[in-house]
XYZ file of C-alpha atoms in Angstrom:
450
model
C -45.491 40.217 -54.826
C -43.656 40.707 -58.151
C -40.320 39.621 -56.698
C -41.855 36.536 -55.034
C -43.462 35.464 -58.301
C -40.253 36.003 -60.258
C -38.147 34.033 -57.810
C -40.767 31.269 -57.953
C -40.537 31.141 -61.746
C -36.733 31.081 -61.633
C -36.761 28.283 -59.021
C -39.145 26.187 -61.141
C -36.949 26.750 -64.197
C -33.878 25.608 -62.244
C -35.680 22.487 -61.048
C -36.758 21.823 -64.644
C -33.164 22.045 -65.869
C -32.039 19.534 -63.234
C -34.850 17.147 -64.209
C -33.936 17.498 -67.893
C -30.228 16.781 -67.290
C -30.943 13.462 -65.539
C -33.635 11.848 -67.694
C -35.651 8.925 -66.271
C -39.278 7.849 -66.280
C -39.998 9.666 -63.027
C -37.963 12.708 -64.021
C -39.842 13.003 -67.333
C -43.141 13.299 -65.479
C -41.615 15.780 -63.048
C -40.160 17.789 -65.937
C -43.551 17.989 -67.637
C -45.186 19.153 -64.386
C -42.468 21.701 -63.558
C -42.321 23.226 -67.027
C -46.111 23.396 -67.290
C -46.358 25.097 -63.883
C -43.560 27.520 -64.769
C -45.259 28.368 -68.089
C -48.515 29.010 -66.251
C -46.807 31.375 -63.819
C -45.152 33.160 -66.746
C -48.627 33.770 -68.178
C -49.832 35.184 -64.852
C -46.716 37.356 -64.629
C -47.242 38.805 -68.114
C -50.927 39.561 -67.509
C -50.599 40.971 -63.998
C -47.324 42.872 -64.204
C -47.016 43.985 -67.849
C -43.698 43.010 -69.408
C -40.562 42.788 -67.303
C -37.656 42.578 -69.720
C -35.493 41.502 -66.783
C -37.197 38.094 -67.050
C -36.477 37.495 -70.751
C -33.566 35.060 -70.090
C -35.688 32.819 -67.853
C -38.611 33.027 -70.304
C -36.236 31.768 -73.008
C -35.209 28.809 -70.833
C -38.804 27.844 -70.062
C -39.802 28.274 -73.712
C -36.933 26.043 -74.841
C -37.836 23.325 -72.318
C -41.484 23.504 -73.352
C -40.603 23.084 -77.046
C -38.221 20.247 -76.127
C -41.020 18.381 -74.406
C -43.579 18.987 -77.161
C -41.216 17.853 -79.934
C -39.571 15.076 -77.949
C -36.033 16.311 -78.473
C -33.303 14.188 -76.960
C -29.696 15.229 -76.428
C -26.546 13.343 -75.467
C -25.086 13.624 -71.982
C -22.384 16.143 -72.980
C -24.809 18.341 -74.919
C -27.278 18.116 -72.013
C -24.715 19.388 -69.503
C -23.646 22.212 -71.821
C -27.273 23.194 -72.321
C -27.877 23.064 -68.574
C -24.886 25.336 -67.978
C -26.182 27.874 -70.485
C -29.657 27.662 -68.952
C -28.343 28.252 -65.435
C -26.369 31.242 -66.712
C -29.618 32.643 -68.161
C -31.387 32.111 -64.838
C -28.580 33.828 -62.960
C -28.873 36.798 -65.325
C -32.595 37.138 -64.657
C -32.024 36.812 -60.915
C -29.466 39.629 -60.910
C -31.708 41.863 -63.046
C -34.775 41.142 -60.928
C -32.894 42.034 -57.745
C -31.066 45.042 -59.174
C -33.996 46.589 -61.064
C -36.925 45.594 -58.859
C -40.574 46.492 -58.626
C -40.776 47.710 -55.056
C -42.815 49.707 -52.593
C -41.476 53.235 -52.486
C -40.835 55.237 -49.299
C -43.740 57.470 -48.354
C -43.328 61.237 -47.951
C -42.086 62.198 -44.495
C -44.460 65.130 -43.935
C -47.893 65.242 -42.310
C -49.759 65.893 -45.573
C -50.431 64.137 -48.866
C -48.918 65.079 -52.234
C -51.006 65.802 -55.315
C -49.642 66.191 -58.846
C -50.943 67.689 -62.084
C -49.290 68.005 -65.488
C -49.591 71.273 -67.414
C -48.282 72.183 -70.857
C -47.204 75.685 -71.817
C -45.575 77.274 -74.868
C -44.083 80.708 -75.392
C -41.696 82.601 -77.639
C -38.998 84.485 -75.700
C -37.764 87.819 -76.921
C -34.470 87.621 -78.782
C -31.643 89.332 -76.953
C -28.416 91.200 -77.613
C -26.477 87.917 -77.630
C -28.374 86.788 -80.696
C -30.343 84.039 -78.954
C -33.062 83.210 -81.513
C -36.699 83.890 -80.618
C -37.809 80.288 -81.089
C -40.802 78.651 -79.486
C -40.152 77.013 -76.117
C -42.336 74.005 -75.307
C -42.532 73.199 -71.615
C -44.153 70.403 -69.669
C -44.771 71.420 -66.075
C -45.392 68.916 -63.316
C -46.807 70.554 -60.217
C -46.689 68.878 -56.818
C -48.767 70.422 -54.050
C -50.340 69.711 -50.638
C -53.447 67.647 -51.384
C -56.797 67.182 -49.652
C -57.601 63.469 -49.835
C -61.159 63.010 -48.584
C -62.059 59.909 -46.610
C -63.665 57.341 -48.857
C -62.675 59.107 -52.093
C -60.018 57.425 -54.178
C -57.582 59.157 -56.485
C -55.216 57.313 -58.775
C -51.499 57.462 -58.117
C -48.872 58.359 -60.654
C -46.480 55.636 -61.734
C -42.723 56.057 -61.533
C -41.254 58.289 -64.243
C -44.489 58.103 -66.237
C -43.096 60.622 -68.749
C -41.157 57.783 -70.371
C -44.485 56.342 -71.614
C -44.752 59.072 -74.246
C -43.899 57.956 -77.778
C -43.651 61.611 -78.808
C -40.465 62.270 -76.851
C -38.859 58.901 -76.179
C -37.663 56.160 -78.494
C -39.151 52.666 -78.605
C -36.018 51.308 -76.918
C -36.306 53.764 -74.015
C -40.007 52.993 -73.594
C -39.280 49.258 -73.733
C -36.673 49.357 -70.963
C -38.778 51.617 -68.713
C -42.174 49.974 -69.330
C -41.883 47.833 -66.190
C -41.937 50.991 -64.068
C -45.714 51.096 -64.679
C -45.872 48.491 -61.920
C -44.477 50.940 -59.354
C -46.817 53.496 -57.837
C -45.539 56.758 -56.422
C -47.216 58.528 -53.496
C -48.291 61.360 -55.804
C -52.090 61.392 -56.137
C -53.430 62.423 -59.539
C -55.305 65.748 -59.507
C -56.868 65.819 -56.043
C -57.992 69.212 -54.742
C -55.394 71.346 -53.022
C -55.489 71.221 -49.236
C -56.970 74.270 -47.568
C -54.453 76.491 -45.846
C -54.431 80.001 -47.213
C -52.030 81.681 -49.591
C -48.784 81.512 -47.635
C -47.285 78.387 -49.172
C -43.764 78.851 -50.583
C -43.291 78.151 -54.293
C -40.334 76.197 -55.660
C -39.246 75.967 -59.295
C -37.322 72.798 -60.092
C -34.966 72.389 -63.073
C -33.838 68.907 -64.088
C -30.479 67.736 -65.414
C -29.184 68.315 -68.958
C -31.256 65.576 -70.636
C -33.878 64.339 -68.215
C -37.512 64.453 -67.109
C -39.443 66.696 -64.728
C -40.041 63.862 -62.260
C -36.442 62.616 -61.981
C -36.518 63.588 -58.267
C -40.176 62.883 -57.493
C -39.368 61.576 -53.989
C -37.979 64.999 -53.104
C -41.047 66.693 -54.625
C -43.427 64.472 -52.651
C -41.547 65.172 -49.431
C -41.652 68.928 -49.954
C -45.337 68.902 -50.950
C -46.204 66.875 -47.845
C -44.629 69.689 -45.800
C -46.659 72.426 -47.482
C -44.607 73.509 -50.510
C -45.877 73.969 -54.067
C -43.273 72.740 -56.559
C -43.316 73.375 -60.304
C -40.871 71.122 -62.160
C -40.010 72.185 -65.699
C -39.289 69.730 -68.495
C -37.955 71.151 -71.731
C -39.658 69.081 -74.410
C -37.148 69.855 -77.149
C -34.044 69.449 -74.995
C -32.446 66.695 -77.055
C -32.720 68.466 -80.373
C -31.537 71.712 -78.823
C -28.440 70.088 -77.338
C -27.648 68.212 -80.556
C -27.852 71.383 -82.656
C -25.644 73.368 -80.301
C -23.096 70.579 -79.992
C -23.004 69.940 -83.739
C -22.166 73.606 -84.322
C -18.909 73.217 -82.402
C -15.676 72.702 -84.276
C -13.816 69.421 -83.840
C -11.235 71.305 -81.791
C -13.901 72.697 -79.449
C -15.497 69.259 -79.025
C -12.139 67.686 -78.214
C -11.380 70.425 -75.685
C -14.710 69.886 -73.901
C -14.051 66.152 -73.648
C -10.564 66.746 -72.280
C -11.835 69.264 -69.727
C -14.484 66.907 -68.403
C -11.850 64.190 -68.058
C -9.815 66.537 -65.877
C -12.879 67.353 -63.799
C -13.624 63.669 -63.286
C -10.264 62.953 -61.677
C -10.527 61.537 -58.165
C -7.095 62.694 -57.029
C -7.801 66.438 -57.118
C -7.510 68.384 -53.890
C -10.488 70.569 -53.017
C -8.912 73.892 -53.985
C -7.498 72.370 -57.153
C -10.927 70.974 -58.085
C -12.444 74.431 -57.698
C -9.827 75.960 -60.016
C -10.251 73.200 -62.627
C -14.046 73.497 -62.451
C -13.940 77.241 -63.010
C -11.787 76.772 -66.096
C -14.131 74.088 -67.451
C -17.114 76.395 -66.989
C -15.319 79.234 -68.768
C -14.260 77.087 -71.726
C -17.623 75.407 -72.419
C -19.501 76.738 -75.434
C -22.687 74.663 -75.319
C -23.995 74.444 -71.772
C -23.995 78.188 -70.980
C -26.407 78.751 -73.877
C -28.751 76.054 -72.554
C -28.501 77.435 -69.024
C -29.380 80.948 -70.223
C -32.419 79.671 -72.130
C -33.650 77.560 -69.233
C -33.264 80.498 -66.869
C -35.624 82.369 -69.224
C -38.044 79.422 -68.957
C -37.947 79.764 -65.176
C -38.758 83.454 -65.547
C -41.678 82.635 -67.855
C -43.124 80.237 -65.269
C -42.936 82.902 -62.566
C -44.393 85.527 -64.907
C -47.407 83.247 -65.357
C -47.544 81.772 -61.878
C -51.188 82.610 -61.126
C -52.315 81.179 -64.465
C -50.380 77.952 -63.871
C -51.651 77.529 -60.325
C -55.251 77.880 -61.565
C -54.861 74.454 -63.170
C -54.552 72.859 -59.732
C -57.976 71.595 -58.600
C -59.218 73.780 -55.776
C -57.038 76.739 -56.760
C -59.426 78.495 -59.121
C -58.159 81.999 -58.362
C -54.507 81.035 -58.825
C -53.619 82.596 -55.487
C -53.052 79.529 -53.355
C -49.341 80.175 -52.777
C -47.097 83.068 -51.839
C -45.474 84.605 -54.922
C -43.086 86.509 -52.657
C -41.516 83.338 -51.249
C -39.818 81.775 -54.250
C -37.078 79.159 -54.130
C -35.241 77.803 -57.172
C -33.944 74.218 -57.042
C -31.892 72.400 -59.657
C -30.239 69.024 -60.205
C -26.941 68.769 -62.104
C -27.202 71.290 -64.975
C -30.452 72.401 -63.351
C -28.303 73.590 -60.443
C -26.533 75.901 -62.872
C -29.923 77.156 -64.093
C -31.003 77.870 -60.504
C -27.735 79.735 -59.894
C -27.958 81.751 -63.120
C -31.562 82.769 -62.495
C -30.969 83.757 -58.883
C -28.042 85.996 -59.818
C -30.268 88.100 -62.051
C -33.892 87.919 -60.899
C -34.933 89.523 -57.590
C -37.908 87.179 -57.286
C -35.542 84.401 -56.193
C -35.340 84.279 -52.386
C -33.199 81.112 -52.079
C -31.391 78.646 -54.338
C -30.536 74.943 -54.028
C -27.929 73.278 -56.247
C -27.941 69.469 -56.210
C -24.419 68.493 -57.297
C -24.437 70.763 -60.336
C -21.635 72.713 -61.942
C -22.068 76.462 -62.345
C -22.136 76.768 -66.119
C -23.703 79.974 -67.368
C -23.156 83.442 -68.741
C -22.445 85.041 -65.344
C -20.111 82.443 -63.878
C -18.099 84.733 -61.629
C -20.922 87.043 -60.590
C -21.574 86.253 -56.897
C -24.994 84.984 -55.880
C -26.610 87.306 -53.360
C -29.397 85.082 -52.024
C -29.170 82.231 -49.489
C -27.602 79.299 -51.338
C -27.353 75.579 -50.582
C -24.761 73.495 -52.433
C -24.997 69.708 -52.009
C -22.031 67.698 -53.294
C -21.295 64.109 -54.159
C -17.900 62.939 -52.910
C -16.404 63.130 -56.402
C -17.477 66.760 -56.940
C -16.765 68.059 -53.424
C -15.564 71.662 -53.507
C -15.940 72.135 -57.242
C -17.895 75.357 -56.812
C -15.900 76.825 -53.914
C -14.876 79.777 -56.103
C -18.544 80.880 -55.960
C -18.272 81.597 -52.231
C -16.239 84.727 -52.963
C -18.567 87.682 -52.557
C -21.601 85.450 -52.077
C -24.379 86.006 -49.566
C -23.236 85.039 -46.079
C -25.786 82.207 -45.991
C -23.892 80.194 -48.599
C -23.965 76.625 -47.238
C -22.404 73.471 -48.645
C -22.523 69.833 -47.597
C -21.040 66.649 -49.003
C -23.109 63.479 -48.708
C -20.769 60.632 -47.841
C -20.925 57.669 -50.209
C -22.926 59.534 -52.870
C -22.184 59.711 -56.575
C -23.773 62.224 -58.945
C -26.680 59.960 -59.974
C -27.656 59.426 -56.327
C -29.098 62.944 -56.248
C -31.893 61.850 -58.572
C -34.205 59.060 -57.419
C -32.230 56.355 -59.234
C -30.669 55.285 -55.926
C -34.125 54.090 -54.791
C -35.702 53.066 -58.106
C -32.632 51.461 -59.745
C -30.517 50.138 -56.847
C -28.649 47.691 -59.070
C -26.737 50.575 -60.660
C -24.749 50.643 -57.447
C -22.973 47.439 -58.480
C -21.740 48.855 -61.780
C -20.409 52.006 -60.081
C -23.072 54.375 -61.454
C -24.308 54.900 -57.886
C -22.236 55.417 -54.785
C -21.994 53.124 -51.782
C -24.708 54.925 -49.808
C -27.982 53.026 -49.292
C -30.742 54.388 -51.534
C -33.308 55.087 -48.825
C -30.642 56.646 -46.597
C -29.648 58.897 -49.482
C -33.268 59.862 -50.077
C -33.818 60.781 -46.425
C -30.579 62.762 -46.119
C -31.088 64.719 -49.344
C -34.715 65.514 -48.501
C -33.907 66.606 -44.961
C -31.007 68.867 -45.968
C -33.035 70.564 -48.697
C -36.167 71.010 -46.581
C -34.284 72.263 -43.530
C -32.552 74.923 -45.648
C -35.755 76.002 -47.397
C -37.709 76.087 -44.136
C -35.132 78.447 -42.651
C -34.942 80.718 -45.689
C -38.536 80.759 -46.945
């Protein structure tokens, strides 16, 4: 619906430009009709679909033509053709943005059940440790996906895509402006329905996001897992930006330069697999910022598990907090969150399985082998980077490379922001194909281990 309306507005604007370039008595009447109709559709678009910044260039064209008609501006033939060329360029820009950053219907979860979601806030002060980590307050936002009971005839609202970006407390006006159009896209996560009946044997997953991200950056994976009976608690670290800035600012210029140089080496496409593993290990050893963040986030994961019953009580229909199996715990992480999952599972016996979605293994115990079943999913560029971790690891260490995937494909950007593929931020793999393959690999591993 949104795309059809936008293409209609762009087509009317193009027809208006053509009518304006070749002025005549009949064309003047046609121009007035076309511009008026286009302006009317713009009004409908703004009311029905909030504000789509992707359409600003075409709005400018229609606004200019409307003012031209109202004021009776006339231009010479040369100026008219130049203006038409600029106008067509504006329309082309809006067309590309509308196609590349669309409002679309999202793929439904592939399991037999429905997915519910609740948002819970928690704060705690961790104990300081021997490494001198300060005992500062940790503010967490938890998003919990779970199998939901949707009664016939009873409607529950659905969460919008990446709704966390709506918060002025954590995101700048520019970020909220560019993500506001996502309010038009509904996920398949129902807001606060009761948990489906089914006993207390559901596995629990803790999800850690990337370095600077949101809890719902992989909501399609969460919905899939919840529809198959998992309870997933995704952790967002509210003060992540300030924490990273403080740690990074404390580095010397020499340390900052070394980190930049190391990441350049790691990003090289011409590395052989064994060479990539050796380079990665050195990068992990030399980094002075990320291991601190990983250690702190691993503590956050421990806090969530320490308070699991209390957190689960906030799910409607789970008043006792015992609607999942606290002995079947999996830890999943994306990018730096993969390092958090690895770090936690090396030290805490509550972890029964770990999943690393294209993350490096930064941390304080880099070369300590992980002794729980472990799934490593790679993008093509990062293939083999963590091979050193296989030494001494549990025999159920599995790794797969998804053909055509880049790092950002492991979040849901490949489905929500498909246009990023054309500026090389996403790989060549189709977004929905990527979503299915990632979800299937993760669920198959977790089903076997948990």
